[in-house]
Amino acid sequence: MTTETLSTPAPAPGAAAAEDDPGTVVADLWFDPLCPWAWLTSRWLLEVEKVRPVRVRWHVMSLSVLNEGRDDLPEQYRELLAKGWGPVRICIAAAERHGEGVLAALYTALGRRRHVEKAEFDEATFVAALTEAGADPALAAAASSTEWDAKVRASHADGIGRVGMDVGTPVVAVGENAFFGPVITPAPKGADAGRLWDGVLLVAGTPGFFELKRSRDVAPIFT
């Protein structure tokens, strides 16, 4: 990690100010707990909150919804997507019960178990994550209930509708500017996290800018 003197940058074009502080920029993040790349992006944004005047708001999207009706997926991925309904249903149910403010802690509890500790998304994992997040552990039952699917779909549509159907999770929106990614590993920390934030806002706020991409040559790194 390199060092730099941190200063408060001017809000990027389209940046949204937080309701409680006109100098704070709101970053809306749509995540699926199943996705390791979304997890890394979320850990980066938590670092950004430490070094830039940014507040993250958390929302659910779903790879299971995104890939519905596709018959070109490998069987192993189909099986994974079938399991993907449980955690997003639980997140939506918890937000309904406790308010959207619970999503940051719940996603952290779910994601750490899944991606760092390599736990399965099963009832024991859901109960433990809900308990850690201060939510009602009985909400683990939402994993197998279609009661929450309409709201899962609505939240997903809100996020994916900002960037188009040819991307996945995560989606980040800052004011009127929304984008898929960034896809990064490992998650930058400290000053490095701040520099990446500044660069992402610069390109995302450039009219007519659509894409930067290169092939991934490493797997997600969670440590």
Short mmCIF file of C-alpha atoms in Angstrom, two decimals:
data_model
loop_
_atom_site.label_atom_id
_atom_site.label_comp_id
_atom_site.label_asym_id
_atom_site.label_seq_id
_atom_site.Cartn_x
_atom_site.Cartn_y
_atom_site.Cartn_z
CA MET A 1 0.00 0.00 0.00
CA THR A 2 1.27 3.44 -0.90
CA THR A 3 0.62 6.56 1.12
CA GLU A 4 -0.88 9.88 0.12
CA THR A 5 -2.38 12.93 1.74
CA LEU A 6 -6.11 12.44 1.68
CA SER A 7 -8.27 15.38 0.74
CA THR A 8 -11.96 15.74 0.15
CA PRO A 9 -12.55 15.63 -3.59
CA ALA A 10 -15.29 17.58 -5.28
CA PRO A 11 -18.38 15.46 -5.92
CA ALA A 12 -18.26 13.70 -9.28
CA PRO A 13 -20.82 14.57 -11.96
CA GLY A 14 -24.16 13.13 -10.90
CA ALA A 15 -23.00 12.40 -7.35
CA ALA A 16 -25.82 12.19 -4.83
CA ALA A 17 -25.47 13.98 -1.52
CA ALA A 18 -26.48 12.14 1.63
CA GLU A 19 -29.65 13.43 3.24
CA ASP A 20 -27.91 14.15 6.53
CA ASP A 21 -24.75 15.72 5.14
CA PRO A 22 -24.63 17.70 1.90
CA GLY A 23 -20.90 16.96 1.63
CA THR A 24 -21.38 13.18 1.65
CA VAL A 25 -21.79 11.17 -1.54
CA VAL A 26 -24.18 8.21 -1.56
CA ALA A 27 -23.07 5.05 -3.35
CA ASP A 28 -25.91 2.60 -3.90
CA LEU A 29 -24.66 -0.99 -4.17
CA TRP A 30 -26.73 -3.90 -5.50
CA PHE A 31 -25.29 -7.24 -4.38
CA ASP A 32 -26.02 -10.94 -4.52
CA PRO A 33 -24.49 -12.77 -1.53
CA LEU A 34 -23.69 -15.64 -3.87
CA CYS A 35 -21.21 -13.64 -5.98
CA PRO A 36 -17.56 -13.53 -4.85
CA TRP A 37 -16.81 -10.52 -7.05
CA ALA A 38 -19.65 -8.51 -5.53
CA TRP A 39 -18.26 -9.39 -2.11
CA LEU A 40 -14.86 -7.95 -3.03
CA THR A 41 -16.41 -4.79 -4.45
CA SER A 42 -18.40 -4.36 -1.26
CA ARG A 43 -15.28 -4.70 0.90
CA TRP A 44 -13.60 -2.06 -1.26
CA LEU A 45 -16.54 0.32 -0.76
CA LEU A 46 -16.31 -0.12 3.00
CA GLU A 47 -12.69 0.98 2.73
CA VAL A 48 -13.75 3.93 0.58
CA GLU A 49 -16.08 5.06 3.37
CA LYS A 50 -13.01 5.42 5.60
CA VAL A 51 -11.04 7.68 3.26
CA ARG A 52 -13.66 9.58 1.25
CA PRO A 53 -16.92 11.35 2.21
CA VAL A 54 -18.98 8.40 0.96
CA ARG A 55 -21.89 6.49 2.46
CA VAL A 56 -22.91 3.12 1.02
CA ARG A 57 -26.56 2.10 0.76
CA TRP A 58 -27.20 -1.60 0.29
CA HIS A 59 -29.68 -3.28 -2.05
CA VAL A 60 -30.40 -6.81 -3.24
CA MET A 61 -30.04 -8.13 -6.76
CA SER A 62 -30.16 -11.75 -7.86
CA LEU A 63 -28.10 -13.84 -10.24
CA SER A 64 -30.92 -16.40 -10.06
CA VAL A 65 -33.33 -13.82 -11.47
CA LEU A 66 -30.82 -12.51 -13.99
CA ASN A 67 -30.23 -15.96 -15.48
CA GLU A 68 -33.83 -17.19 -15.53
CA GLY A 69 -34.81 -18.92 -18.74
CA ARG A 70 -31.27 -19.47 -19.99
CA ASP A 71 -30.64 -22.95 -21.34
CA ASP A 72 -26.97 -22.40 -22.18
CA LEU A 73 -25.66 -22.55 -18.60
CA PRO A 74 -23.48 -25.40 -17.27
CA GLU A 75 -25.36 -27.77 -14.98
CA GLN A 76 -23.08 -26.94 -12.05
CA TYR A 77 -23.93 -23.24 -12.38
CA ARG A 78 -27.64 -24.05 -12.64
CA GLU A 79 -27.40 -25.90 -9.35
CA LEU A 80 -25.62 -22.94 -7.78
CA LEU A 81 -28.29 -20.52 -8.98
CA ALA A 82 -31.00 -22.75 -7.53
CA LYS A 83 -29.37 -22.23 -4.13
CA GLY A 84 -29.10 -18.50 -4.74
CA TRP A 85 -32.74 -17.77 -3.91
CA GLY A 86 -32.31 -18.46 -0.18
CA PRO A 87 -29.89 -15.67 0.78
CA VAL A 88 -31.58 -12.95 -1.28
CA ARG A 89 -34.98 -13.86 0.14
CA ILE A 90 -33.55 -13.62 3.64
CA CYS A 91 -32.00 -10.23 2.93
CA ILE A 92 -35.30 -8.87 1.61
CA ALA A 93 -37.22 -10.33 4.56
CA ALA A 94 -34.74 -8.86 7.04
CA ALA A 95 -34.95 -5.44 5.40
CA GLU A 96 -38.74 -5.60 5.62
CA ARG A 97 -38.63 -6.57 9.30
CA HIS A 98 -35.76 -4.43 10.54
CA GLY A 99 -35.28 -1.74 7.88
CA GLU A 100 -32.74 -1.52 5.08
CA GLY A 101 -30.06 -0.51 7.57
CA VAL A 102 -29.70 -4.17 8.55
CA LEU A 103 -28.42 -5.15 5.11
CA ALA A 104 -24.83 -3.99 5.62
CA ALA A 105 -24.32 -6.17 8.69
CA LEU A 106 -26.32 -9.08 7.28
CA TYR A 107 -24.47 -9.11 3.97
CA THR A 108 -21.17 -8.97 5.85
CA ALA A 109 -22.23 -11.91 8.01
CA LEU A 110 -23.46 -13.95 5.05
CA GLY A 111 -20.59 -13.06 2.75
CA ARG A 112 -17.84 -13.77 5.25
CA ARG A 113 -19.27 -17.21 5.95
CA ARG A 114 -19.69 -18.00 2.27
CA HIS A 115 -16.57 -16.55 0.71
CA VAL A 116 -13.99 -16.49 3.49
CA GLU A 117 -15.04 -19.41 5.68
CA LYS A 118 -16.38 -21.46 2.72
CA ALA A 119 -19.63 -22.34 4.49
CA GLU A 120 -22.64 -23.59 2.58
CA PHE A 121 -25.72 -21.42 2.37
CA ASP A 122 -27.86 -23.62 4.59
CA GLU A 123 -30.16 -23.07 7.55
CA ALA A 124 -27.32 -23.09 10.10
CA THR A 125 -25.45 -20.42 8.12
CA PHE A 126 -28.56 -18.29 7.74
CA VAL A 127 -29.44 -18.47 11.44
CA ALA A 128 -25.88 -17.60 12.46
CA ALA A 129 -25.66 -14.68 10.03
CA LEU A 130 -29.03 -13.25 11.07
CA THR A 131 -28.10 -13.52 14.72
CA GLU A 132 -24.76 -11.80 14.15
CA ALA A 133 -26.50 -8.97 12.29
CA GLY A 134 -28.94 -8.45 15.14
CA ALA A 135 -31.87 -9.69 13.07
CA ASP A 136 -34.54 -12.22 13.97
CA PRO A 137 -33.00 -15.67 13.38
CA ALA A 138 -36.47 -17.02 12.58
CA LEU A 139 -36.18 -15.15 9.27
CA ALA A 140 -34.02 -18.06 8.08
CA ALA A 141 -37.34 -19.65 7.11
CA ALA A 142 -37.66 -17.03 4.36
CA ALA A 143 -35.02 -18.93 2.36
CA SER A 144 -37.57 -21.49 1.26
CA SER A 145 -40.56 -19.15 0.91
CA THR A 146 -41.65 -17.63 -2.39
CA GLU A 147 -43.43 -14.92 -0.39
CA TRP A 148 -40.45 -12.63 -0.88
CA ASP A 149 -39.79 -13.25 -4.57
CA ALA A 150 -41.75 -10.29 -5.91
CA LYS A 151 -39.71 -7.91 -3.77
CA VAL A 152 -36.48 -9.68 -4.73
CA ARG A 153 -37.41 -9.15 -8.37
CA ALA A 154 -38.32 -5.51 -7.80
CA SER A 155 -35.03 -4.73 -6.07
CA HIS A 156 -33.13 -6.59 -8.77
CA ALA A 157 -34.97 -4.71 -11.53
CA ASP A 158 -34.16 -1.39 -9.87
CA GLY A 159 -30.44 -2.15 -9.97
CA ILE A 160 -30.10 -3.90 -13.31
CA GLY A 161 -32.37 -1.39 -14.98
CA ARG A 162 -29.76 1.29 -14.40
CA VAL A 163 -27.02 -0.52 -16.34
CA GLY A 164 -28.68 -2.92 -18.81
CA MET A 165 -29.16 -6.65 -19.02
CA ASP A 166 -25.71 -7.58 -20.39
CA VAL A 167 -23.95 -7.26 -17.02
CA GLY A 168 -24.20 -8.93 -13.62
CA THR A 169 -23.50 -8.17 -9.98
CA PRO A 170 -22.38 -5.88 -8.46
CA VAL A 171 -24.07 -2.72 -9.68
CA VAL A 172 -23.06 0.61 -8.19
CA ALA A 173 -24.95 3.86 -8.69
CA VAL A 174 -23.75 7.33 -7.75
CA GLY A 175 -26.48 9.79 -8.56
CA GLU A 176 -27.44 9.38 -12.21
CA ASN A 177 -24.30 7.40 -13.03
CA ALA A 178 -24.49 3.64 -12.63
CA PHE A 179 -22.09 0.89 -13.65
CA PHE A 180 -21.28 -2.79 -13.26
CA GLY A 181 -18.25 -3.49 -11.08
CA PRO A 182 -15.52 -2.66 -10.57
CA VAL A 183 -14.40 -6.30 -10.71
CA ILE A 184 -11.27 -6.37 -8.55
CA THR A 185 -9.15 -8.69 -6.46
CA PRO A 186 -8.03 -8.32 -3.79
CA ALA A 187 -10.13 -5.43 -2.50
CA PRO A 188 -7.95 -2.28 -2.28
CA LYS A 189 -7.51 -0.77 1.16
CA GLY A 190 -6.75 2.65 2.57
CA ALA A 191 -5.38 5.21 0.17
CA ASP A 192 -5.45 2.70 -2.69
CA ALA A 193 -9.20 2.29 -2.19
CA GLY A 194 -9.65 6.05 -2.36
CA ARG A 195 -7.66 6.40 -5.57
CA LEU A 196 -9.69 3.67 -7.27
CA TRP A 197 -12.90 5.40 -6.18
CA ASP A 198 -11.72 8.69 -7.68
CA GLY A 199 -10.83 6.96 -10.95
CA VAL A 200 -14.07 5.02 -11.18
CA LEU A 201 -16.11 8.18 -10.65
CA LEU A 202 -14.05 9.96 -13.29
CA VAL A 203 -14.68 7.40 -16.02
CA ALA A 204 -18.29 6.71 -14.98
CA GLY A 205 -19.04 10.43 -15.11
CA THR A 206 -17.61 10.84 -18.61
CA PRO A 207 -20.45 11.20 -21.15
CA GLY A 208 -20.44 8.34 -23.64
CA PHE A 209 -18.05 6.16 -21.64
CA PHE A 210 -19.17 2.52 -21.57
CA GLU A 211 -16.48 -0.05 -20.98
CA LEU A 212 -12.97 -0.96 -19.86
CA LYS A 213 -12.23 -4.67 -19.66
CA ARG A 214 -9.49 -7.28 -19.66
CA SER A 215 -9.45 -11.02 -19.08
CA ARG A 216 -9.38 -12.22 -15.48
CA ASP A 217 -6.20 -14.19 -14.82
CA VAL A 218 -6.60 -14.77 -11.06
CA ALA A 219 -9.38 -16.13 -8.87
CA PRO A 220 -10.96 -13.98 -6.15
CA ILE A 221 -8.59 -13.28 -3.24
CA PHE A 222 -10.40 -12.77 0.04
CA THR A 223 -7.52 -12.06 2.44
#
